[in-house]
Coordinates of C-alpha atoms and ligand atoms in Angstrom, one line a residue:
M1002 CA 177.7 135.4 42.2
H1003 CA 175.8 132.8 44.1
S1004 CA 173.9 135.2 46.4
R1005 CA 173.0 137.4 43.5
F1006 CA 171.6 134.5 41.5
W1007 CA 169.5 133.4 44.4
L1008 CA 168.3 136.9 45.0
I1009 CA 167.0 137.2 41.4
I1010 CA 165.4 133.7 41.7
A1011 CA 163.8 134.7 45.0
L1012 CA 162.4 138.0 43.6
V1013 CA 160.9 136.2 40.6
F1014 CA 159.3 133.6 42.8
S1015 CA 158.1 135.9 45.4
S1016 CA 156.3 138.0 42.8
L1017 CA 154.8 134.9 41.4
L1018 CA 153.7 133.7 44.8
A1019 CA 152.5 137.1 46.1
F1020 CA 149.0 137.7 47.2
G1021 CA 146.7 140.6 47.2
Q1022 CA 144.0 140.8 49.9
N1023 CA 141.9 137.7 49.6
S1024 CA 143.1 137.1 46.0
G1025 CA 142.7 133.3 46.1
K1026 CA 145.4 130.7 45.9
D1027 CA 149.0 130.7 44.7
A1028 CA 150.7 128.2 42.3
E1029 CA 150.9 125.6 45.1
G1030 CA 147.2 126.0 46.0
H1031 CA 148.1 127.9 49.2
Q1032 CA 145.9 130.7 50.4
W1033 CA 147.2 134.1 51.8
W1034 CA 146.9 133.0 55.4
Q1035 CA 149.2 130.1 54.8
H1036 CA 152.1 132.4 54.0
A1037 CA 151.1 135.3 56.2
V1038 CA 152.9 136.2 59.4
F1039 CA 150.3 137.0 62.1
Y1040 CA 150.9 139.3 65.0
E1041 CA 148.9 139.4 68.1
I1042 CA 148.2 142.9 69.5
Y1043 CA 146.9 143.2 73.1
P1044 CA 145.3 146.6 72.5
R1045 CA 145.5 147.9 76.1
S1046 CA 149.3 147.6 75.9
F1047 CA 150.4 148.4 72.3
A1048 CA 150.3 152.2 71.8
D1049 CA 148.3 154.9 73.6
S1050 CA 147.3 157.7 71.2
N1051 CA 145.2 159.9 73.6
N1052 CA 147.5 159.5 76.7
D1053 CA 145.1 158.0 79.1
G1054 CA 147.5 155.1 79.9
I1055 CA 145.6 152.6 77.9
G1056 CA 146.5 151.6 74.3
D1057 CA 143.9 152.2 71.6
L1058 CA 143.0 151.7 67.9
N1059 CA 144.5 155.0 66.8
G1060 CA 147.7 153.9 68.6
I1061 CA 147.7 150.7 66.6
A1062 CA 147.1 152.7 63.4
S1063 CA 150.1 154.9 64.2
K1064 CA 152.3 151.7 64.3
L1065 CA 151.2 150.1 61.0
D1066 CA 154.3 151.3 59.2
Y1067 CA 156.4 149.7 61.9
L1068 CA 154.5 146.4 61.5
K1069 CA 154.8 146.5 57.7
E1070 CA 158.5 147.1 57.9
L1071 CA 158.8 144.2 60.4
G1072 CA 157.2 141.9 57.9
I1073 CA 153.7 141.4 59.4
D1074 CA 150.8 140.4 57.1
A1075 CA 147.9 140.2 59.5
I1076 CA 147.2 141.6 63.0
W1077 CA 145.0 139.8 65.4
I1078 CA 143.6 142.4 67.8
S1079 CA 142.6 141.0 71.2
P1080 CA 139.0 142.1 72.1
C1081 CA 138.4 145.8 71.7
F1082 CA 134.6 145.7 72.0
P1083 CA 132.6 147.4 74.7
S1084 CA 133.3 145.6 77.9
P1085 CA 133.3 146.2 81.7
Q1086 CA 136.9 144.8 81.5
V1087 CA 136.6 142.3 84.3
D1088 CA 138.8 140.1 82.1
F1089 CA 140.2 143.0 80.1
G1090 CA 137.9 142.7 77.1
Y1091 CA 137.2 138.9 77.2
D1092 CA 133.9 139.9 78.7
V1093 CA 132.1 141.5 75.8
S1094 CA 128.9 143.6 76.4
D1095 CA 128.3 144.5 72.7
Y1096 CA 129.8 142.5 69.9
E1097 CA 129.1 145.1 67.3
D1098 CA 130.9 148.2 68.6
I1099 CA 134.2 149.4 69.9
D1100 CA 134.8 150.2 73.5
P1101 CA 135.2 154.0 73.9
M1102 CA 138.5 153.4 75.7
Y1103 CA 139.9 152.0 72.4
G1104 CA 138.1 154.5 70.1
T1105 CA 135.1 154.4 67.9
L1106 CA 133.8 152.4 65.0
A1107 CA 135.0 155.3 62.8
D1108 CA 138.5 154.7 64.2
F1109 CA 138.2 151.0 63.5
D1110 CA 137.2 151.8 59.9
K1111 CA 140.2 154.2 59.5
L1112 CA 142.4 151.5 60.9
A1113 CA 141.0 148.9 58.6
A1114 CA 141.5 151.2 55.6
A1115 CA 145.1 152.1 56.6
A1116 CA 145.9 148.4 57.1
K1117 CA 144.4 147.4 53.8
E1118 CA 146.5 150.1 52.0
R1119 CA 149.6 148.4 53.5
G1120 CA 148.4 144.9 52.6
I1121 CA 147.8 144.0 56.3
H1122 CA 144.8 141.9 57.2
I1123 CA 142.8 142.5 60.3
I1124 CA 141.7 139.6 62.5
L1125 CA 139.3 140.2 65.4
D1126 CA 139.0 138.1 68.6
F1127 CA 135.5 136.5 68.8
V1128 CA 134.6 135.5 72.4
V1129 CA 132.2 132.8 71.5
N1130 CA 131.8 130.9 74.8
H1131 CA 130.4 133.7 76.9
T1132 CA 129.4 137.4 77.0
S1133 CA 129.7 139.9 79.8
D1134 CA 127.1 139.9 82.5
Q1135 CA 126.3 143.4 81.3
H1136 CA 125.5 142.3 77.7
K1137 CA 121.9 143.1 76.9
W1138 CA 121.2 139.5 76.2
F1139 CA 122.2 138.5 79.7
L1140 CA 120.4 141.5 81.3
A1141 CA 117.2 140.3 79.6
S1142 CA 118.0 136.7 80.5
K1143 CA 118.4 137.3 84.2
S1144 CA 115.3 139.6 84.4
S1145 CA 112.9 136.8 84.8
R1146 CA 112.6 133.0 84.3
T1147 CA 110.1 133.6 81.5
N1148 CA 112.0 136.2 79.5
E1149 CA 112.6 135.3 75.9
Y1150 CA 116.4 135.4 76.4
R1151 CA 116.3 133.1 79.5
N1152 CA 117.4 130.2 77.5
W1153 CA 120.3 132.1 75.9
Y1154 CA 122.4 131.2 78.9
I1155 CA 122.6 128.2 81.2
W1156 CA 120.3 128.5 84.3
R1157 CA 119.6 125.7 86.7
D1158 CA 118.2 125.2 90.2
G1159 CA 120.6 124.4 92.9
R1160 CA 120.9 120.9 94.4
G1161 CA 119.6 122.2 97.7
P1162 CA 120.0 125.4 99.8
N1163 CA 123.4 127.0 99.0
Q1164 CA 124.3 124.1 96.8
P1165 CA 125.2 124.8 93.2
P1166 CA 123.8 122.4 90.5
N1167 CA 127.0 120.4 90.3
N1168 CA 130.7 120.3 91.2
W1169 CA 132.1 122.1 88.2
T1170 CA 134.7 124.7 89.0
S1171 CA 135.6 127.9 87.2
E1172 CA 138.9 128.2 85.3
F1173 CA 139.3 131.4 87.3
G1174 CA 138.6 129.8 90.7
G1175 CA 135.6 128.7 92.8
S1176 CA 132.3 127.2 91.7
A1177 CA 131.4 127.7 88.0
W1178 CA 127.9 128.6 89.2
K1179 CA 126.6 131.9 90.6
F1180 CA 123.4 132.2 92.5
D1181 CA 121.1 135.0 91.3
P1182 CA 118.6 135.7 94.1
P1183 CA 115.8 137.5 92.1
T1184 CA 115.0 134.4 90.0
N1185 CA 116.3 131.9 92.6
Q1186 CA 118.5 130.0 90.1
Y1187 CA 122.2 129.7 89.3
Y1188 CA 123.9 130.6 86.1
Y1189 CA 126.9 128.9 84.7
H1190 CA 130.3 130.6 84.0
F1191 CA 133.3 128.6 82.9
F1192 CA 135.4 131.7 83.5
Y1193 CA 134.8 134.7 85.7
A1194 CA 131.3 135.3 87.2
G1195 CA 131.1 138.4 85.0
Q1196 CA 131.4 136.0 81.9
P1197 CA 128.2 133.9 81.8
D1198 CA 128.3 131.1 79.3
L1199 CA 126.1 131.3 76.2
N1200 CA 123.8 128.4 75.6
W1201 CA 125.0 127.2 72.2
R1202 CA 122.2 124.5 72.2
N1203 CA 119.8 127.3 71.6
P1204 CA 119.6 127.8 67.7
K1205 CA 118.8 131.5 68.4
V1206 CA 122.2 131.9 70.1
E1207 CA 124.0 130.2 67.2
S1208 CA 122.3 132.3 64.6
A1209 CA 122.9 135.6 66.5
M1210 CA 126.6 134.7 66.8
F1211 CA 126.9 133.8 63.2
D1212 CA 125.4 137.1 62.4
V1213 CA 128.0 138.9 64.4
T1214 CA 130.7 137.4 62.2
R1215 CA 128.9 138.5 59.1
W1216 CA 128.6 142.0 60.5
W1217 CA 132.4 142.3 60.9
Y1218 CA 133.2 140.5 57.6
K1219 CA 131.2 143.2 55.8
R1220 CA 133.3 145.8 57.6
G1221 CA 136.4 144.4 56.1
V1222 CA 137.7 141.9 58.7
S1223 CA 139.6 139.0 57.2
G1224 CA 138.8 136.5 59.9
F1225 CA 138.6 135.7 63.6
R1226 CA 140.6 134.2 66.4
L1227 CA 137.9 132.2 68.2
D1228 CA 138.3 132.4 72.0
A1229 CA 137.9 129.3 74.3
V1230 CA 136.3 127.0 71.7
D1231 CA 136.8 124.0 73.9
T1232 CA 134.2 125.2 76.3
L1233 CA 131.2 125.9 74.1
F1234 CA 129.1 123.0 75.2
E1235 CA 128.2 121.3 78.5
D1236 CA 126.6 118.0 79.3
P1237 CA 122.8 118.8 79.4
A1238 CA 122.5 116.4 82.4
L1239 CA 125.2 118.4 84.2
K1240 CA 126.9 115.3 85.6
D1241 CA 129.6 115.9 88.2
N1242 CA 133.2 115.9 86.8
P1243 CA 135.6 113.3 88.3
Q1244 CA 137.6 115.1 91.0
D1245 CA 141.0 114.7 92.5
S1246 CA 141.9 115.0 96.2
E1247 CA 144.7 117.5 95.2
K1248 CA 144.1 121.2 94.8
N1249 CA 145.2 123.5 92.0
A1250 CA 146.9 126.9 92.4
L1251 CA 143.6 128.6 92.8
G1252 CA 142.6 126.4 95.8
D1253 CA 140.1 124.2 94.0
F1254 CA 140.1 120.4 93.7
K1255 CA 141.6 119.4 90.4
Q1256 CA 138.9 118.0 88.0
E1257 CA 138.9 116.1 84.8
R1258 CA 136.5 118.3 82.8
I1259 CA 134.9 115.5 80.9
Y1260 CA 131.4 117.0 81.0
N1261 CA 132.1 120.6 80.2
Q1262 CA 135.0 120.7 77.9
K1263 CA 135.7 119.4 74.3
L1264 CA 132.3 118.0 73.9
P1265 CA 131.7 116.7 70.3
E1266 CA 129.0 119.3 69.7
V1267 CA 131.8 122.0 69.6
H1268 CA 132.5 120.7 66.0
D1269 CA 129.0 121.4 64.8
A1270 CA 129.3 125.0 65.9
L1271 CA 132.7 125.3 64.3
R1272 CA 131.4 123.9 61.0
G1273 CA 128.7 126.5 61.1
L1274 CA 131.1 129.4 61.8
R1275 CA 133.3 128.1 59.0
K1276 CA 130.4 128.0 56.5
V1277 CA 129.8 131.7 57.1
A1278 CA 133.6 132.4 57.0
D1279 CA 133.8 130.7 53.6
E1280 CA 131.1 133.0 52.2
Y1281 CA 133.6 135.9 52.9
D1282 CA 136.9 134.0 52.1
A1283 CA 137.8 134.5 55.8
V1284 CA 140.1 132.6 58.0
L1285 CA 139.3 131.1 61.4
I1286 CA 142.1 130.7 64.0
G1287 CA 141.2 128.7 67.1
E1288 CA 142.3 128.9 70.7
T1289 CA 142.7 125.1 70.9
W1290 CA 144.4 123.7 73.9
T1291 CA 144.8 120.2 72.6
N1292 CA 146.6 117.3 74.3
D1293 CA 147.8 115.6 71.2
I1294 CA 147.7 115.8 67.4
A1295 CA 144.6 113.5 67.2
E1296 CA 142.7 116.3 69.1
L1297 CA 144.2 118.9 66.9
N1298 CA 143.1 117.1 63.8
K1299 CA 139.5 117.2 65.1
Y1300 CA 139.7 121.0 65.0
Y1301 CA 140.7 121.0 61.3
G1302 CA 137.5 119.1 60.7
E1303 CA 137.0 115.8 59.0
S1304 CA 137.1 117.4 55.6
N1305 CA 139.0 120.5 56.6
N1306 CA 135.7 122.2 57.2
E1307 CA 136.3 123.7 60.7
L1308 CA 139.3 125.8 61.7
Q1309 CA 141.9 126.6 59.1
L1310 CA 144.4 127.6 61.8
P1311 CA 143.9 125.7 65.1
M1312 CA 146.8 127.0 67.3
D1313 CA 149.3 124.2 68.1
F1314 CA 150.0 125.0 71.8
L1315 CA 151.8 121.7 72.1
F1316 CA 154.8 123.6 70.8
T1317 CA 154.6 126.0 73.8
K1318 CA 154.6 122.9 76.1
V1319 CA 158.2 122.3 75.1
D1320 CA 159.6 124.5 77.8
K1321 CA 163.3 123.8 77.3
L1322 CA 165.7 124.0 74.4
S1323 CA 165.5 120.3 73.5
P1324 CA 166.1 119.4 69.8
A1325 CA 164.5 116.0 70.4
E1326 CA 161.3 117.5 71.8
F1327 CA 160.9 120.2 69.1
R1328 CA 161.6 117.6 66.4
K1329 CA 158.9 115.4 67.8
Q1330 CA 156.3 118.2 67.9
I1331 CA 157.2 119.6 64.5
A1332 CA 157.0 116.2 62.8
A1333 CA 153.7 115.5 64.5
V1334 CA 152.0 118.7 63.4
N1335 CA 153.5 118.3 59.9
A1336 CA 151.8 115.0 59.7
A1337 CA 148.5 116.4 60.9
S1338 CA 145.5 116.8 58.6
G1339 CA 145.7 120.6 58.2
W1340 CA 148.2 123.4 57.9
P1341 CA 150.5 123.9 60.9
T1342 CA 150.1 127.0 63.1
F1343 CA 153.0 127.9 65.4
V1344 CA 152.8 130.0 68.5
I1345 CA 155.5 130.6 71.1
S1346 CA 154.0 133.4 73.3
N1347 CA 150.7 135.0 73.9
H1348 CA 148.7 137.1 76.5
D1349 CA 148.0 134.0 78.6
I1350 CA 151.4 132.4 78.9
E1351 CA 154.9 133.3 80.1
R1352 CA 156.8 135.0 77.2
S1353 CA 159.1 132.7 75.2
Y1354 CA 162.0 135.1 76.2
D1355 CA 161.8 133.8 79.8
R1356 CA 160.6 130.3 79.0
Y1357 CA 163.7 129.5 77.0
G1358 CA 166.2 132.1 78.2
D1359 CA 169.0 130.9 80.5
G1360 CA 169.5 134.3 82.1
H1361 CA 172.8 134.9 80.2
H1362 CA 172.1 134.4 76.6
N1363 CA 168.5 135.4 76.4
D1364 CA 168.9 137.6 73.4
E1365 CA 170.7 134.9 71.4
I1366 CA 168.1 132.4 72.5
A1367 CA 165.3 134.8 71.5
K1368 CA 166.8 134.9 68.0
L1369 CA 167.2 131.2 67.9
M1370 CA 163.5 130.7 68.7
G1371 CA 162.6 133.3 66.1
A1372 CA 164.7 131.4 63.6
L1373 CA 162.9 128.3 64.5
Y1374 CA 159.2 129.1 64.3
L1375 CA 159.6 131.6 61.5
T1376 CA 161.3 129.2 59.1
L1377 CA 158.9 126.2 59.7
R1378 CA 156.3 125.0 57.2
G1379 CA 153.2 126.6 58.7
T1380 CA 151.8 129.9 59.8
P1381 CA 153.4 131.7 62.7
I1382 CA 151.5 133.9 65.1
M1383 CA 153.8 136.3 66.8
Y1384 CA 153.0 138.1 70.0
Y1385 CA 153.8 141.8 70.3
G1386 CA 157.1 142.6 71.9
E1387 CA 158.5 139.1 71.1
E1388 CA 160.5 140.8 68.3
I1389 CA 162.4 143.0 70.7
G1390 CA 162.9 140.4 73.4
M1391 CA 160.3 141.6 75.9
K1392 CA 160.5 139.9 79.2
T1393 CA 157.7 138.6 81.4
T1394 CA 157.5 141.0 84.3
P1395 CA 154.9 139.9 86.9
P1396 CA 153.7 142.1 89.7
T1397 CA 155.7 141.9 92.9
R1398 CA 152.8 142.8 95.3
K1399 CA 149.2 141.6 95.4
E1400 CA 147.9 145.1 95.5
E1401 CA 149.4 145.7 92.0
V1402 CA 147.7 142.8 90.4
K1403 CA 145.2 143.6 87.7
D1404 CA 144.3 140.1 86.3
P1405 CA 141.5 138.5 88.2
V1406 CA 143.4 135.2 88.0
G1407 CA 146.3 136.7 89.9
R1408 CA 144.1 138.2 92.5
V1409 CA 142.5 134.8 93.3
G1410 CA 145.7 132.8 93.0
W1411 CA 148.2 135.1 94.7
P1412 CA 151.0 134.3 95.6
K1413 CA 151.1 130.9 93.9
E1414 CA 149.5 132.1 90.7
K1415 CA 150.4 135.7 89.9
G1416 CA 148.1 135.9 86.9
R1417 CA 148.9 137.2 83.4
D1418 CA 149.9 140.8 83.9
G1419 CA 153.5 139.9 83.4
E1420 CA 153.1 139.1 79.8
R1421 CA 150.8 142.0 79.0
T1422 CA 153.1 145.0 79.9
P1423 CA 153.2 148.0 77.6
M1424 CA 155.1 147.7 74.3
Q1425 CA 158.6 149.2 74.6
W1426 CA 158.9 151.7 71.8
D1427 CA 161.9 153.8 73.0
E1428 CA 163.9 154.9 76.0
S1429 CA 161.8 157.9 76.9
A1430 CA 159.3 158.0 79.8
N1431 CA 156.9 155.1 79.9
A1432 CA 158.9 153.5 77.0
G1433 CA 157.1 155.8 74.5
F1434 CA 153.9 153.9 75.0
S1435 CA 152.0 156.8 76.6
A1436 CA 152.6 160.2 78.2
A1437 CA 150.4 159.1 81.1
K1438 CA 151.0 156.4 83.7
P1439 CA 150.4 153.1 81.8
W1440 CA 147.7 150.7 83.1
L1441 CA 150.5 148.2 83.9
P1442 CA 154.0 149.2 84.8
V1443 CA 156.7 149.3 82.1
P1444 CA 159.4 146.7 82.9
P1445 CA 162.9 148.2 83.6
T1446 CA 164.2 146.4 80.5
Y1447 CA 162.7 149.1 78.3
K1448 CA 166.1 150.9 78.6
T1449 CA 167.9 148.0 76.9
H1450 CA 165.1 146.5 74.8
N1451 CA 163.1 148.9 72.8
V1452 CA 162.1 149.5 69.1
A1453 CA 164.1 152.7 68.6
D1454 CA 167.4 151.5 69.9
E1455 CA 167.1 148.0 68.4
S1456 CA 166.3 149.4 65.0
K1457 CA 169.7 151.0 65.0
D1458 CA 171.6 148.0 66.2
P1459 CA 172.3 145.4 63.5
N1460 CA 172.8 142.7 66.2
S1461 CA 169.6 143.3 68.0
V1462 CA 166.8 140.8 68.4
L1463 CA 164.6 143.2 66.3
S1464 CA 167.1 143.3 63.4
F1465 CA 167.3 139.5 63.4
Y1466 CA 163.5 139.2 63.3
K1467 CA 163.4 141.6 60.4
S1468 CA 166.0 139.6 58.5
V1469 CA 164.4 136.3 59.1
L1470 CA 161.0 137.6 58.1
K1471 CA 162.4 139.1 55.0
L1472 CA 163.9 135.8 54.1
R1473 CA 160.7 134.0 54.9
H1474 CA 158.7 136.2 52.5
T1475 CA 161.2 136.0 49.6
N1476 CA 162.7 132.5 49.6
P1477 CA 160.5 130.1 47.7
A1478 CA 161.7 127.1 49.7
L1479 CA 160.8 128.8 53.0
M1480 CA 157.4 129.8 51.5
E1481 CA 156.4 126.6 49.8
G1482 CA 158.8 123.9 50.8
N1483 CA 158.3 120.6 52.6
Y1484 CA 159.7 120.1 56.0
V1485 CA 162.5 117.5 56.1
P1486 CA 164.2 116.7 59.4
V1487 CA 167.9 115.8 59.2
N1488 CA 170.5 114.6 61.7
E1489 CA 167.7 113.3 63.8
S1490 CA 169.8 111.8 66.6
D1491 CA 171.7 115.1 67.3
Q1492 CA 170.9 116.1 70.9
S1493 CA 172.4 119.6 70.5
V1494 CA 171.6 121.0 67.1
L1495 CA 168.1 121.0 65.6
S1496 CA 168.5 120.8 61.8
Y1497 CA 165.9 120.6 59.1
L1498 CA 165.5 121.3 55.4
R1499 CA 162.8 123.1 53.5
T1500 CA 162.7 121.7 50.0
Y1501 CA 160.9 123.1 47.0
R1502 CA 161.4 121.9 43.4
D1503 CA 165.2 121.9 43.0
Q1504 CA 165.9 124.2 46.0
T1505 CA 166.9 123.2 49.5
V1506 CA 167.3 125.4 52.4
L1507 CA 169.0 124.2 55.6
I1508 CA 168.1 125.6 59.0
A1509 CA 170.6 124.6 61.8
L1510 CA 170.0 125.8 65.3
N1511 CA 172.5 125.2 68.1
M1512 CA 170.4 124.7 71.2
T1513 CA 173.4 124.5 73.6
G1514 CA 175.8 127.0 75.1
F1515 CA 178.8 125.3 73.4
M1516 CA 180.2 125.4 69.9
Q1517 CA 178.8 122.5 67.8
K1518 CA 179.6 121.1 64.3
I1519 CA 177.2 119.3 62.0
S1520 CA 177.9 117.5 58.7
L1521 CA 175.9 118.0 55.5
S1522 CA 177.4 115.0 53.7
K1523 CA 175.0 112.7 55.6
S1524 CA 172.1 114.4 53.7
G1525 CA 174.0 114.3 50.4
F1526 CA 175.0 118.0 50.1
K1527 CA 178.5 119.3 49.4
S1528 CA 178.2 123.0 50.0
A1529 CA 176.1 125.7 51.5
A1530 CA 175.6 129.4 50.7
S1531 CA 174.7 131.3 53.8
L1532 CA 171.3 133.2 53.7
L1533 CA 171.3 134.3 57.3
A1534 CA 173.6 133.3 60.1
T1535 CA 174.9 134.5 63.5
S1536 CA 178.3 136.1 63.2
K1537 CA 180.5 133.0 64.1
S1538 CA 178.4 130.3 62.4
A1539 CA 179.6 129.3 59.0
A1540 CA 180.1 126.4 56.6
N1541 CA 183.4 125.0 55.4
G1542 CA 182.7 122.5 52.6
D1543 CA 180.2 120.1 54.0
T1544 CA 180.8 121.0 57.7
V1545 CA 178.8 123.7 59.5
T1546 CA 180.2 125.2 62.7
L1547 CA 177.8 126.8 65.0
E1548 CA 178.7 129.2 67.9
P1549 CA 176.8 128.7 71.2
F1550 CA 173.1 129.2 70.4
G1551 CA 174.2 129.9 66.8
I1552 CA 171.9 130.0 63.8
Y1553 CA 172.8 129.0 60.3
I1554 CA 170.4 129.2 57.4
A1555 CA 171.7 128.4 54.0
Q1556 CA 170.9 127.3 50.4
L1557 CA 172.4 123.9 49.8
A1558 CA 174.0 122.5 46.7
K1559 CA 174.9 118.9 45.8
Ligands
NOJ1806 C1 141.1 132.8 76.6 C2 141.8 134.1 76.5 O1 142.9 134.0 75.8 C3 142.0 134.6 77.9 O2 142.8 135.7 78.0 C4 140.6 134.8 78.6 O3 140.8 135.1 79.9 C5 139.8 133.5 78.5 N1 139.8 132.9 77.2 C6 138.3 133.8 78.7 O4 137.8 134.5 77.6
CA1807 CA1 144.3 155.5 75.1

């Protein structure tokens, strides 16, 4: 009778709280993106419709029903614009088109329409810091010192023969300056040499970039993930960064990037981008590598007028199953000045499956991590393949490496290919990703971890993700509730409540390989009705028993 009652309540609430596309706020003043589950698609690796070994937009369109059924409300597509692909799309040569390897603008429009039909929002990746060296703006800029686009990028004389303007190093190795013989000057590139930095101090750059966002908003895009926002501005005097005597994995002396990262002017640019976004009711997600919550707060903006969803990567820095560490990060971001955004994997970092897996219980731990970040107060951004327990599979030989970072850093730094392998759809050749040889090898785990098989298995990681996402979308406390930590000194089980009006949901996560018990009485509750739990985790009166890495999510009563 209990579960039936709660189901009816949940359905009533979820219809009250439901959103159409951009239909404003719910009863609690929350906007669609605050309850949405976002899903990052690395387009090269998701689904290949024309069998050339590279994923594409029609491939994504063919999987929308899968995404809908999984419980996804918005997809963020990593760059799919024309690009020489030196950094696999993060080197854009035209912001207002689609690369032929991914399809056409007409394909994009079809995808957008099909997504809209299913209530799925599309978020594009806006590479704001740099363009490709093949972008028409850069080609004009490098053509002569007097070209009208010269000042769209950062050009300087060297300090002397063969000496770059200062000591800044590139994130991808070597000097951040490349000499250009025809005009006898250096240009600045924080990333690869094929990714020259735009000069955001030039108002023409700013306004051209704002216009790019307008162009896509008018085409139906619901927002952007802004790439590398930390690096938009540089010290105009180009002062040397303080440098260590120790080298990094790429062989450069470590630097404190005080003159070319996180400059305060970044926030002027973000406020400008937000102003345009607000005209279209759009959402801005930021790639924000912050060191602490004070820095994260800056990205929300003093009056919440910058990024709605700056990604909280501090969460990904907790690299072991430590209730105390997670508790600390969750509490900190809940006390921040904006809405939390949780990420556990993406195309630049080791997959969570390996970061937290112990080698024996990886699937259980993958479910545990899913239960954690999909039940918190805040917006989760999933990464494709996380829902089936995809494993980071780095190249084993230097000749196989595709990522420029791995080619420079081999063998210490193997690059990011390992977390970008093709999506594992089924057990057939190439994991059903493509009939041709995929651009990156399919990991051997596709035989055990793939969508088709896991869909049939009620105990799979995928089935668990579907269940937890369903609960998240229908349970009012999970949608709207506050985050309340409980049993805060417990070193083994991470427990918290989500409370909304007279409802309380408990989430208890056993982060150890041993059975654990927790007591509800300390928080004043007498009984629990399970909403979702692993098979051997259950409550008896006010005591909850959790199997190793067990999960227990329940409605509490006093
Ligand atoms: C961050 C992106 O996530 C990464 O993949 C890329 O290499 C750099 N920015 C440069 O655009
Ligand atoms: Ca293709």
